PDB file of C-alpha atoms and ligand atoms in Angstrom:
ATOM      1  CA  MET A   1     -13.866 -34.808  32.330  1.00  0.00           C
ATOM      2  CA  TYR A   2     -12.939 -31.261  33.057  1.00  0.00           C
ATOM      3  CA  VAL A   3      -9.854 -30.590  35.197  1.00  0.00           C
ATOM      4  CA  LEU A   4      -9.608 -27.492  37.266  1.00  0.00           C
ATOM      5  CA  HIS A   5      -6.204 -26.548  38.430  1.00  0.00           C
ATOM      6  CA  TYR A   6      -6.811 -24.757  41.715  1.00  0.00           C
ATOM      7  CA  SER A   7      -5.520 -23.170  44.830  1.00  0.00           C
ATOM      8  CA  PRO A   8      -8.081 -22.426  47.573  1.00  0.00           C
ATOM      9  CA  ASP A   9      -9.792 -19.001  47.541  1.00  0.00           C
ATOM     10  CA  THR A  10      -8.106 -17.806  44.342  1.00  0.00           C
ATOM     11  CA  ALA A  11      -9.861 -17.118  41.045  1.00  0.00           C
ATOM     12  CA  SER A  12     -10.149 -20.865  40.413  1.00  0.00           C
ATOM     13  CA  VAL A  13     -12.914 -20.858  43.082  1.00  0.00           C
ATOM     14  CA  ILE A  14     -15.080 -18.813  40.660  1.00  0.00           C
ATOM     15  CA  VAL A  15     -14.809 -21.596  38.126  1.00  0.00           C
ATOM     16  CA  ARG A  16     -15.403 -24.245  40.816  1.00  0.00           C
ATOM     17  CA  LEU A  17     -18.688 -22.438  41.788  1.00  0.00           C
ATOM     18  CA  ALA A  18     -19.877 -22.548  38.206  1.00  0.00           C
ATOM     19  CA  LEU A  19     -19.035 -26.262  37.803  1.00  0.00           C
ATOM     20  CA  GLU A  20     -20.827 -27.099  41.112  1.00  0.00           C
ATOM     21  CA  GLU A  21     -23.891 -25.114  40.010  1.00  0.00           C
ATOM     22  CA  LEU A  22     -23.932 -26.837  36.672  1.00  0.00           C
ATOM     23  CA  GLY A  23     -23.596 -30.230  38.361  1.00  0.00           C
ATOM     24  CA  GLN A  24     -20.766 -31.162  36.037  1.00  0.00           C
ATOM     25  CA  PRO A  25     -18.170 -33.734  37.008  1.00  0.00           C
ATOM     26  CA  TYR A  26     -14.753 -32.318  37.315  1.00  0.00           C
ATOM     27  CA  GLN A  27     -11.331 -33.185  38.779  1.00  0.00           C
ATOM     28  CA  ALA A  28      -9.959 -30.503  41.112  1.00  0.00           C
ATOM     29  CA  ARG A  29      -6.205 -30.706  41.014  1.00  0.00           C
ATOM     30  CA  ARG A  30      -4.549 -28.526  43.698  1.00  0.00           C
ATOM     31  CA  ILE A  31      -1.545 -26.541  42.507  1.00  0.00           C
ATOM     32  CA  ASP A  32       1.622 -26.914  44.664  1.00  0.00           C
ATOM     33  CA  ARG A  33       2.508 -23.213  44.822  1.00  0.00           C
ATOM     34  CA  GLU A  34       5.227 -23.681  47.419  1.00  0.00           C
ATOM     35  CA  ALA A  35       6.950 -26.158  45.226  1.00  0.00           C
ATOM     36  CA  GLY A  36       6.952 -23.587  42.337  1.00  0.00           C
ATOM     37  CA  GLU A  37       4.437 -25.413  40.231  1.00  0.00           C
ATOM     38  CA  LEU A  38       3.162 -22.226  38.653  1.00  0.00           C
ATOM     39  CA  ALA A  39       6.563 -21.726  36.947  1.00  0.00           C
ATOM     40  CA  SER A  40       6.899 -25.365  35.830  1.00  0.00           C
ATOM     41  CA  PRO A  41       6.985 -26.115  32.135  1.00  0.00           C
ATOM     42  CA  ALA A  42       3.918 -28.396  32.528  1.00  0.00           C
ATOM     43  CA  TYR A  43       1.789 -25.619  34.125  1.00  0.00           C
ATOM     44  CA  ARG A  44       3.059 -22.912  31.677  1.00  0.00           C
ATOM     45  CA  ALA A  45       1.910 -25.223  28.883  1.00  0.00           C
ATOM     46  CA  LEU A  46      -1.618 -24.702  30.268  1.00  0.00           C
ATOM     47  CA  HIS A  47      -1.209 -21.006  31.275  1.00  0.00           C
ATOM     48  CA  PRO A  48       1.683 -19.073  29.697  1.00  0.00           C
ATOM     49  CA  LEU A  49       1.733 -16.502  32.590  1.00  0.00           C
ATOM     50  CA  GLY A  50       1.541 -19.178  35.246  1.00  0.00           C
ATOM     51  CA  LEU A  51      -1.560 -17.761  36.896  1.00  0.00           C
ATOM     52  CA  ILE A  52      -4.622 -19.486  38.469  1.00  0.00           C
ATOM     53  CA  PRO A  53      -6.937 -20.842  37.252  1.00  0.00           C
ATOM     54  CA  ALA A  54      -5.924 -23.130  34.409  1.00  0.00           C
ATOM     55  CA  PHE A  55      -8.664 -25.455  33.123  1.00  0.00           C
ATOM     56  CA  GLU A  56      -8.655 -28.475  30.853  1.00  0.00           C
ATOM     57  CA  SER A  57     -11.639 -29.068  28.667  1.00  0.00           C
ATOM     58  CA  PRO A  58     -12.448 -31.500  25.840  1.00  0.00           C
ATOM     59  CA  ASP A  59     -11.873 -28.521  23.510  1.00  0.00           C
ATOM     60  CA  GLY A  60      -8.411 -27.913  24.896  1.00  0.00           C
ATOM     61  CA  PRO A  61      -6.730 -26.046  27.831  1.00  0.00           C
ATOM     62  CA  MET A  62      -8.116 -22.682  28.866  1.00  0.00           C
ATOM     63  CA  PHE A  63      -7.180 -19.834  30.991  1.00  0.00           C
ATOM     64  CA  GLU A  64      -8.814 -16.393  31.879  1.00  0.00           C
ATOM     65  CA  THR A  65     -11.677 -16.729  34.352  1.00  0.00           C
ATOM     66  CA  ALA A  66     -14.302 -14.912  32.299  1.00  0.00           C
ATOM     67  CA  ALA A  67     -13.462 -16.973  29.156  1.00  0.00           C
ATOM     68  CA  ILE A  68     -13.895 -20.182  31.103  1.00  0.00           C
ATOM     69  CA  LEU A  69     -17.164 -19.041  32.624  1.00  0.00           C
ATOM     70  CA  LEU A  70     -18.483 -18.015  29.214  1.00  0.00           C
ATOM     71  CA  TYR A  71     -17.404 -21.403  27.694  1.00  0.00           C
ATOM     72  CA  LEU A  72     -19.128 -23.361  30.461  1.00  0.00           C
ATOM     73  CA  SER A  73     -22.343 -21.313  30.317  1.00  0.00           C
ATOM     74  CA  GLU A  74     -22.618 -21.861  26.501  1.00  0.00           C
ATOM     75  CA  LYS A  75     -21.516 -25.507  26.670  1.00  0.00           C
ATOM     76  CA  HIS A  76     -24.206 -26.298  29.190  1.00  0.00           C
ATOM     77  CA  ARG A  77     -26.717 -23.742  28.266  1.00  0.00           C
ATOM     78  CA  ALA A  78     -27.131 -22.395  31.752  1.00  0.00           C
ATOM     79  CA  LEU A  79     -26.053 -19.659  34.180  1.00  0.00           C
ATOM     80  CA  ALA A  80     -26.200 -16.896  31.453  1.00  0.00           C
ATOM     81  CA  PRO A  81     -28.371 -15.757  28.688  1.00  0.00           C
ATOM     82  CA  GLN A  82     -27.569 -17.791  25.612  1.00  0.00           C
ATOM     83  CA  PRO A  83     -26.567 -16.474  22.207  1.00  0.00           C
ATOM     84  CA  GLY A  84     -29.579 -14.942  20.520  1.00  0.00           C
ATOM     85  CA  SER A  85     -31.555 -14.418  23.697  1.00  0.00           C
ATOM     86  CA  PRO A  86     -32.774 -10.915  24.841  1.00  0.00           C
ATOM     87  CA  GLY A  87     -30.397 -10.485  27.747  1.00  0.00           C
ATOM     88  CA  ARG A  88     -27.254 -11.621  25.986  1.00  0.00           C
ATOM     89  CA  ALA A  89     -25.958  -8.267  24.913  1.00  0.00           C
ATOM     90  CA  ALA A  90     -26.242  -6.716  28.329  1.00  0.00           C
ATOM     91  CA  PHE A  91     -24.873  -9.799  30.029  1.00  0.00           C
ATOM     92  CA  LEU A  92     -21.729  -9.799  27.855  1.00  0.00           C
ATOM     93  CA  LYS A  93     -21.225  -6.060  28.472  1.00  0.00           C
ATOM     94  CA  TRP A  94     -21.279  -6.501  32.243  1.00  0.00           C
ATOM     95  CA  LEU A  95     -19.295  -9.663  32.261  1.00  0.00           C
ATOM     96  CA  PHE A  96     -16.454  -7.893  30.423  1.00  0.00           C
ATOM     97  CA  PHE A  97     -16.974  -4.802  32.572  1.00  0.00           C
ATOM     98  CA  THR A  98     -16.204  -7.073  35.502  1.00  0.00           C
ATOM     99  CA  SER A  99     -13.328  -8.955  33.977  1.00  0.00           C
ATOM    100  CA  THR A 100     -11.559  -5.862  32.530  1.00  0.00           C
ATOM    101  CA  ASN A 101     -12.259  -3.268  35.227  1.00  0.00           C
ATOM    102  CA  ILE A 102     -13.142  -4.816  38.620  1.00  0.00           C
ATOM    103  CA  HIS A 103     -10.883  -7.885  38.540  1.00  0.00           C
ATOM    104  CA  PRO A 104      -7.693  -6.011  37.462  1.00  0.00           C
ATOM    105  CA  THR A 105      -8.357  -3.168  39.873  1.00  0.00           C
ATOM    106  CA  LEU A 106      -8.720  -5.787  42.651  1.00  0.00           C
ATOM    107  CA  LEU A 107      -5.315  -7.230  41.737  1.00  0.00           C
ATOM    108  CA  GLN A 108      -3.869  -3.711  41.961  1.00  0.00           C
ATOM    109  CA  LEU A 109      -5.208  -3.458  45.463  1.00  0.00           C
ATOM    110  CA  PHE A 110      -3.618  -6.773  46.499  1.00  0.00           C
ATOM    111  CA  TYR A 111      -0.391  -6.260  44.565  1.00  0.00           C
ATOM    112  CA  PRO A 112       0.154  -2.544  44.336  1.00  0.00           C
ATOM    113  CA  GLU A 113       3.886  -2.873  43.769  1.00  0.00           C
ATOM    114  CA  ARG A 114       3.277  -4.669  40.386  1.00  0.00           C
ATOM    115  CA  THR A 115       1.815  -1.530  38.852  1.00  0.00           C
ATOM    116  CA  ALA A 116       4.650   0.914  39.215  1.00  0.00           C
ATOM    117  CA  GLY A 117       7.150  -0.569  41.577  1.00  0.00           C
ATOM    118  CA  PRO A 118       7.477  -0.468  45.354  1.00  0.00           C
ATOM    119  CA  GLY A 119       7.915   3.313  45.565  1.00  0.00           C
ATOM    120  CA  CYS A 120       4.404   4.015  44.275  1.00  0.00           C
ATOM    121  CA  THR A 121       2.166   1.725  46.256  1.00  0.00           C
ATOM    122  CA  ASP A 122       0.348   4.438  48.237  1.00  0.00           C
ATOM    123  CA  ALA A 123      -0.721   6.221  45.042  1.00  0.00           C
ATOM    124  CA  VAL A 124      -1.622   3.088  43.269  1.00  0.00           C
ATOM    125  CA  LEU A 125      -3.737   1.980  46.297  1.00  0.00           C
ATOM    126  CA  ALA A 126      -5.524   5.348  46.529  1.00  0.00           C
ATOM    127  CA  HIS A 127      -6.421   5.380  42.897  1.00  0.00           C
ATOM    128  CA  ALA A 128      -7.462   1.726  42.801  1.00  0.00           C
ATOM    129  CA  SER A 129      -9.730   2.116  45.869  1.00  0.00           C
ATOM    130  CA  ASP A 130     -11.521   5.127  44.342  1.00  0.00           C
ATOM    131  CA  ARG A 131     -11.969   3.188  41.077  1.00  0.00           C
ATOM    132  CA  MET A 132     -13.267   0.166  42.808  1.00  0.00           C
ATOM    133  CA  ARG A 133     -15.838   2.186  44.667  1.00  0.00           C
ATOM    134  CA  THR A 134     -17.040   3.715  41.344  1.00  0.00           C
ATOM    135  CA  TYR A 135     -17.147   0.341  39.612  1.00  0.00           C
ATOM    136  CA  LEU A 136     -19.202  -1.393  42.339  1.00  0.00           C
ATOM    137  CA  GLY A 137     -21.444   1.586  42.583  1.00  0.00           C
ATOM    138  CA  ILE A 138     -22.064   1.330  38.825  1.00  0.00           C
ATOM    139  CA  ILE A 139     -22.928  -2.363  39.024  1.00  0.00           C
ATOM    140  CA  ASP A 140     -25.156  -1.729  42.090  1.00  0.00           C
ATOM    141  CA  ALA A 141     -27.105   1.018  40.374  1.00  0.00           C
ATOM    142  CA  MET A 142     -27.466  -1.070  37.151  1.00  0.00           C
ATOM    143  CA  ILE A 143     -29.002  -4.016  39.199  1.00  0.00           C
ATOM    144  CA  ALA A 144     -31.349  -1.587  41.053  1.00  0.00           C
ATOM    145  CA  ARG A 145     -32.358   0.076  37.716  1.00  0.00           C
ATOM    146  CA  ASP A 146     -32.599  -2.881  35.343  1.00  0.00           C
ATOM    147  CA  ALA A 147     -33.245  -5.822  37.651  1.00  0.00           C
ATOM    148  CA  PRO A 148     -31.652  -8.170  35.127  1.00  0.00           C
ATOM    149  CA  ASP A 149     -32.587 -11.889  35.516  1.00  0.00           C
ATOM    150  CA  TRP A 150     -29.027 -12.843  34.731  1.00  0.00           C
ATOM    151  CA  LEU A 151     -27.806 -10.991  37.909  1.00  0.00           C
ATOM    152  CA  SER A 152     -30.555 -11.415  40.376  1.00  0.00           C
ATOM    153  CA  PRO A 153     -31.461 -13.049  43.664  1.00  0.00           C
ATOM    154  CA  GLY A 154     -33.986 -15.328  41.731  1.00  0.00           C
ATOM    155  CA  GLN A 155     -31.508 -17.414  39.752  1.00  0.00           C
ATOM    156  CA  PRO A 156     -27.837 -18.181  39.817  1.00  0.00           C
ATOM    157  CA  SER A 157     -25.445 -16.922  37.135  1.00  0.00           C
ATOM    158  CA  VAL A 158     -21.703 -17.051  36.321  1.00  0.00           C
ATOM    159  CA  LEU A 159     -21.584 -13.250  36.794  1.00  0.00           C
ATOM    160  CA  GLY A 160     -23.224 -13.496  40.201  1.00  0.00           C
ATOM    161  CA  TYR A 161     -20.499 -15.928  41.330  1.00  0.00           C
ATOM    162  CA  TYR A 162     -17.733 -13.948  39.674  1.00  0.00           C
ATOM    163  CA  LEU A 163     -18.738 -10.760  41.459  1.00  0.00           C
ATOM    164  CA  GLY A 164     -19.312 -12.608  44.678  1.00  0.00           C
ATOM    165  CA  VAL A 165     -15.753 -13.860  44.914  1.00  0.00           C
ATOM    166  CA  LEU A 166     -14.274 -10.443  43.948  1.00  0.00           C
ATOM    167  CA  VAL A 167     -16.410  -8.739  46.668  1.00  0.00           C
ATOM    168  CA  ARG A 168     -15.412 -11.519  49.113  1.00  0.00           C
ATOM    169  CA  TRP A 169     -11.740 -10.634  48.630  1.00  0.00           C
ATOM    170  CA  LEU A 170     -12.354  -6.988  49.137  1.00  0.00           C
ATOM    171  CA  SER A 171     -13.666  -7.661  52.593  1.00  0.00           C
ATOM    172  CA  SER A 172     -10.450  -9.377  53.594  1.00  0.00           C
ATOM    173  CA  TYR A 173      -8.804  -6.051  54.354  1.00  0.00           C
ATOM    174  CA  GLY A 174     -10.965  -5.621  57.526  1.00  0.00           C
ATOM    175  CA  THR A 175     -13.158  -2.679  58.425  1.00  0.00           C
ATOM    176  CA  GLY A 176     -11.445   0.639  58.784  1.00  0.00           C
ATOM    177  CA  HIS A 177      -8.840  -0.138  56.059  1.00  0.00           C
ATOM    178  CA  PRO A 178      -9.213   2.287  53.078  1.00  0.00           C
ATOM    179  CA  SER A 179      -9.381  -0.630  50.586  1.00  0.00           C
ATOM    180  CA  HIS A 180     -12.004  -2.475  52.649  1.00  0.00           C
ATOM    181  CA  PHE A 181     -15.336  -2.853  50.827  1.00  0.00           C
ATOM    182  CA  SER A 182     -18.223  -4.937  51.989  1.00  0.00           C
ATOM    183  CA  ALA A 183     -21.232  -6.094  50.060  1.00  0.00           C
ATOM    184  CA  ALA A 184     -23.565  -4.276  52.492  1.00  0.00           C
ATOM    185  CA  GLU A 185     -22.360  -0.902  50.971  1.00  0.00           C
ATOM    186  CA  PHE A 186     -24.057  -1.938  47.777  1.00  0.00           C
ATOM    187  CA  PRO A 187     -27.551  -3.056  48.651  1.00  0.00           C
ATOM    188  CA  ALA A 188     -28.834  -4.374  45.284  1.00  0.00           C
ATOM    189  CA  LEU A 189     -25.598  -6.268  44.691  1.00  0.00           C
ATOM    190  CA  ASN A 190     -25.720  -7.549  48.317  1.00  0.00           C
ATOM    191  CA  ARG A 191     -29.079  -9.147  47.680  1.00  0.00           C
ATOM    192  CA  VAL A 192     -27.885 -10.934  44.569  1.00  0.00           C
ATOM    193  CA  LEU A 193     -24.718 -12.231  46.340  1.00  0.00           C
ATOM    194  CA  ALA A 194     -26.679 -13.272  49.547  1.00  0.00           C
ATOM    195  CA  ALA A 195     -28.874 -15.473  47.426  1.00  0.00           C
ATOM    196  CA  HIS A 196     -25.909 -16.950  45.537  1.00  0.00           C
ATOM    197  CA  GLU A 197     -23.910 -17.746  48.661  1.00  0.00           C
ATOM    198  CA  ALA A 198     -26.894 -19.661  50.186  1.00  0.00           C
ATOM    199  CA  ARG A 199     -27.223 -22.030  47.267  1.00  0.00           C
ATOM    200  CA  PRO A 200     -26.068 -25.743  47.702  1.00  0.00           C
ATOM    201  CA  ALA A 201     -23.418 -25.185  45.069  1.00  0.00           C
ATOM    202  CA  ALA A 202     -21.845 -22.381  46.970  1.00  0.00           C
ATOM    203  CA  LEU A 203     -22.084 -24.309  50.286  1.00  0.00           C
ATOM    204  CA  ARG A 204     -20.335 -27.293  48.724  1.00  0.00           C
ATOM    205  CA  THR A 205     -17.624 -25.097  47.335  1.00  0.00           C
ATOM    206  CA  ALA A 206     -17.108 -23.330  50.651  1.00  0.00           C
ATOM    207  CA  GLU A 207     -16.890 -26.755  52.291  1.00  0.00           C
ATOM    208  CA  ALA A 208     -14.344 -27.996  49.702  1.00  0.00           C
ATOM    209  CA  GLU A 209     -12.018 -24.998  49.965  1.00  0.00           C
ATOM    210  CA  GLY A 210     -12.522 -24.171  53.653  1.00  0.00           C
ATOM    211  CA  LEU A 211     -14.065 -20.774  53.071  1.00  0.00           C
ATOM    212  CA  GLY A 212     -16.518 -20.574  55.991  1.00  0.00           C
ATOM    213  CA  PRO A 213     -20.075 -19.283  56.059  1.00  0.00           C
ATOM    214  CA  THR A 214     -21.584 -16.371  54.150  1.00  0.00           C
ATOM    215  CA  ILE A 215     -18.641 -16.457  51.702  1.00  0.00           C
ATOM    216  CA  PHE A 216     -19.666 -13.291  49.762  1.00  0.00           C
ATOM    217  CA  THR A 217     -21.569 -11.000  52.011  1.00  0.00           C
ATOM    218  CA  ALA A 218     -19.739 -11.516  55.364  1.00  0.00           C
ATOM    219  CA  PRO A 219     -16.715 -13.698  54.856  1.00  0.00           C
ATOM    220  CA  VAL A 220     -14.789 -14.902  57.828  1.00  0.00           C
ATOM    221  CA  TYR A 221     -10.979 -14.821  57.561  1.00  0.00           C
TER     222      TYR A 221
HETATM  223  N1  LIG B   1      -6.966 -12.394  34.444  1.00  0.00           N
HETATM  224  C1  LIG B   1      -6.704 -13.618  35.088  1.00  0.00           C
HETATM  225  C2  LIG B   1      -6.091 -13.246  36.393  1.00  0.00           C
HETATM  226  C3  LIG B   1      -5.723 -14.598  37.179  1.00  0.00           C
HETATM  227  C4  LIG B   1      -4.903 -14.201  38.391  1.00  0.00           C
HETATM  228  O1  LIG B   1      -4.375 -13.107  38.630  1.00  0.00           O
HETATM  229  N2  LIG B   1      -4.926 -15.131  39.315  1.00  0.00           N
HETATM  230  C5  LIG B   1      -4.177 -15.062  40.580  1.00  0.00           C
HETATM  231  C6  LIG B   1      -4.890 -15.783  41.682  1.00  0.00           C
HETATM  232  S1  LIG B   1      -6.424 -15.115  42.151  1.00  0.00           S
HETATM  233  C7  LIG B   1      -2.775 -15.697  40.526  1.00  0.00           C
HETATM  234  O2  LIG B   1      -2.605 -16.544  39.724  1.00  0.00           O
HETATM  235  N3  LIG B   1      -1.831 -15.248  41.276  1.00  0.00           N
HETATM  236  C8  LIG B   1      -0.565 -15.825  41.440  1.00  0.00           C
HETATM  237  C9  LIG B   1       0.465 -14.840  41.205  1.00  0.00           C
HETATM  238  O3  LIG B   1       0.122 -13.647  40.870  1.00  0.00           O
HETATM  239  O4  LIG B   1       1.644 -15.183  41.354  1.00  0.00           O
HETATM  240  C10 LIG B   1      -8.001 -14.404  35.213  1.00  0.00           C
HETATM  241  O5  LIG B   1      -9.112 -13.833  35.176  1.00  0.00           O
HETATM  242  O6  LIG B   1      -7.953 -15.694  35.223  1.00  0.00           O
END
């Protein structure tokens, strides 16, 4: 059985959403962050940087959210265009766009001191906010233009869940904050996320991790 090492409302929830949507049995093992488990030798054997998530599969331990999502979607032939199918190239392009641009920029917004030290946080935040607006605008325009079925209101996808959680966190700053973004600013993306958050898999995940209602489009913190 899969084992997901998780902490509520961190990147592990993206993997949990995919597992719930796939209907795959898994064990959710809560990480004891306060006890320093992320730095423990046992956890570092699963994830050398001590980050969340770590994931145990029959093919070995895994880390990196996008890699786990890709692995699960191929293994269970769902939630993404499969190798050889028409949408595959575009799907891969936008999955990696998300994991290498949007996700790291979001981490800069939450931990601006990690980029260039505590003296540079204002500059890092300003640049990261601008980039985030650009990235989400590009995704929104792509959905409106191409209407891809692998990122649509009509069917769930690993990319829909990935973007949903990232947009969720961007709402946590609260309106008025320069780094606050809400899904409503990006109408095509908003429609995709609204459909994903209403699915039974998302509702079960929200219940399990105490995330509240409308977890992507209007999260309550
Ligand atoms: N690129 C990694 C990023 C993982 C990551 O940054 N996880 C955060 C939680 S959302 C974490 O472990 N934070 C703990 C820390 O930074 O100490 C992935 O996609 O899995």
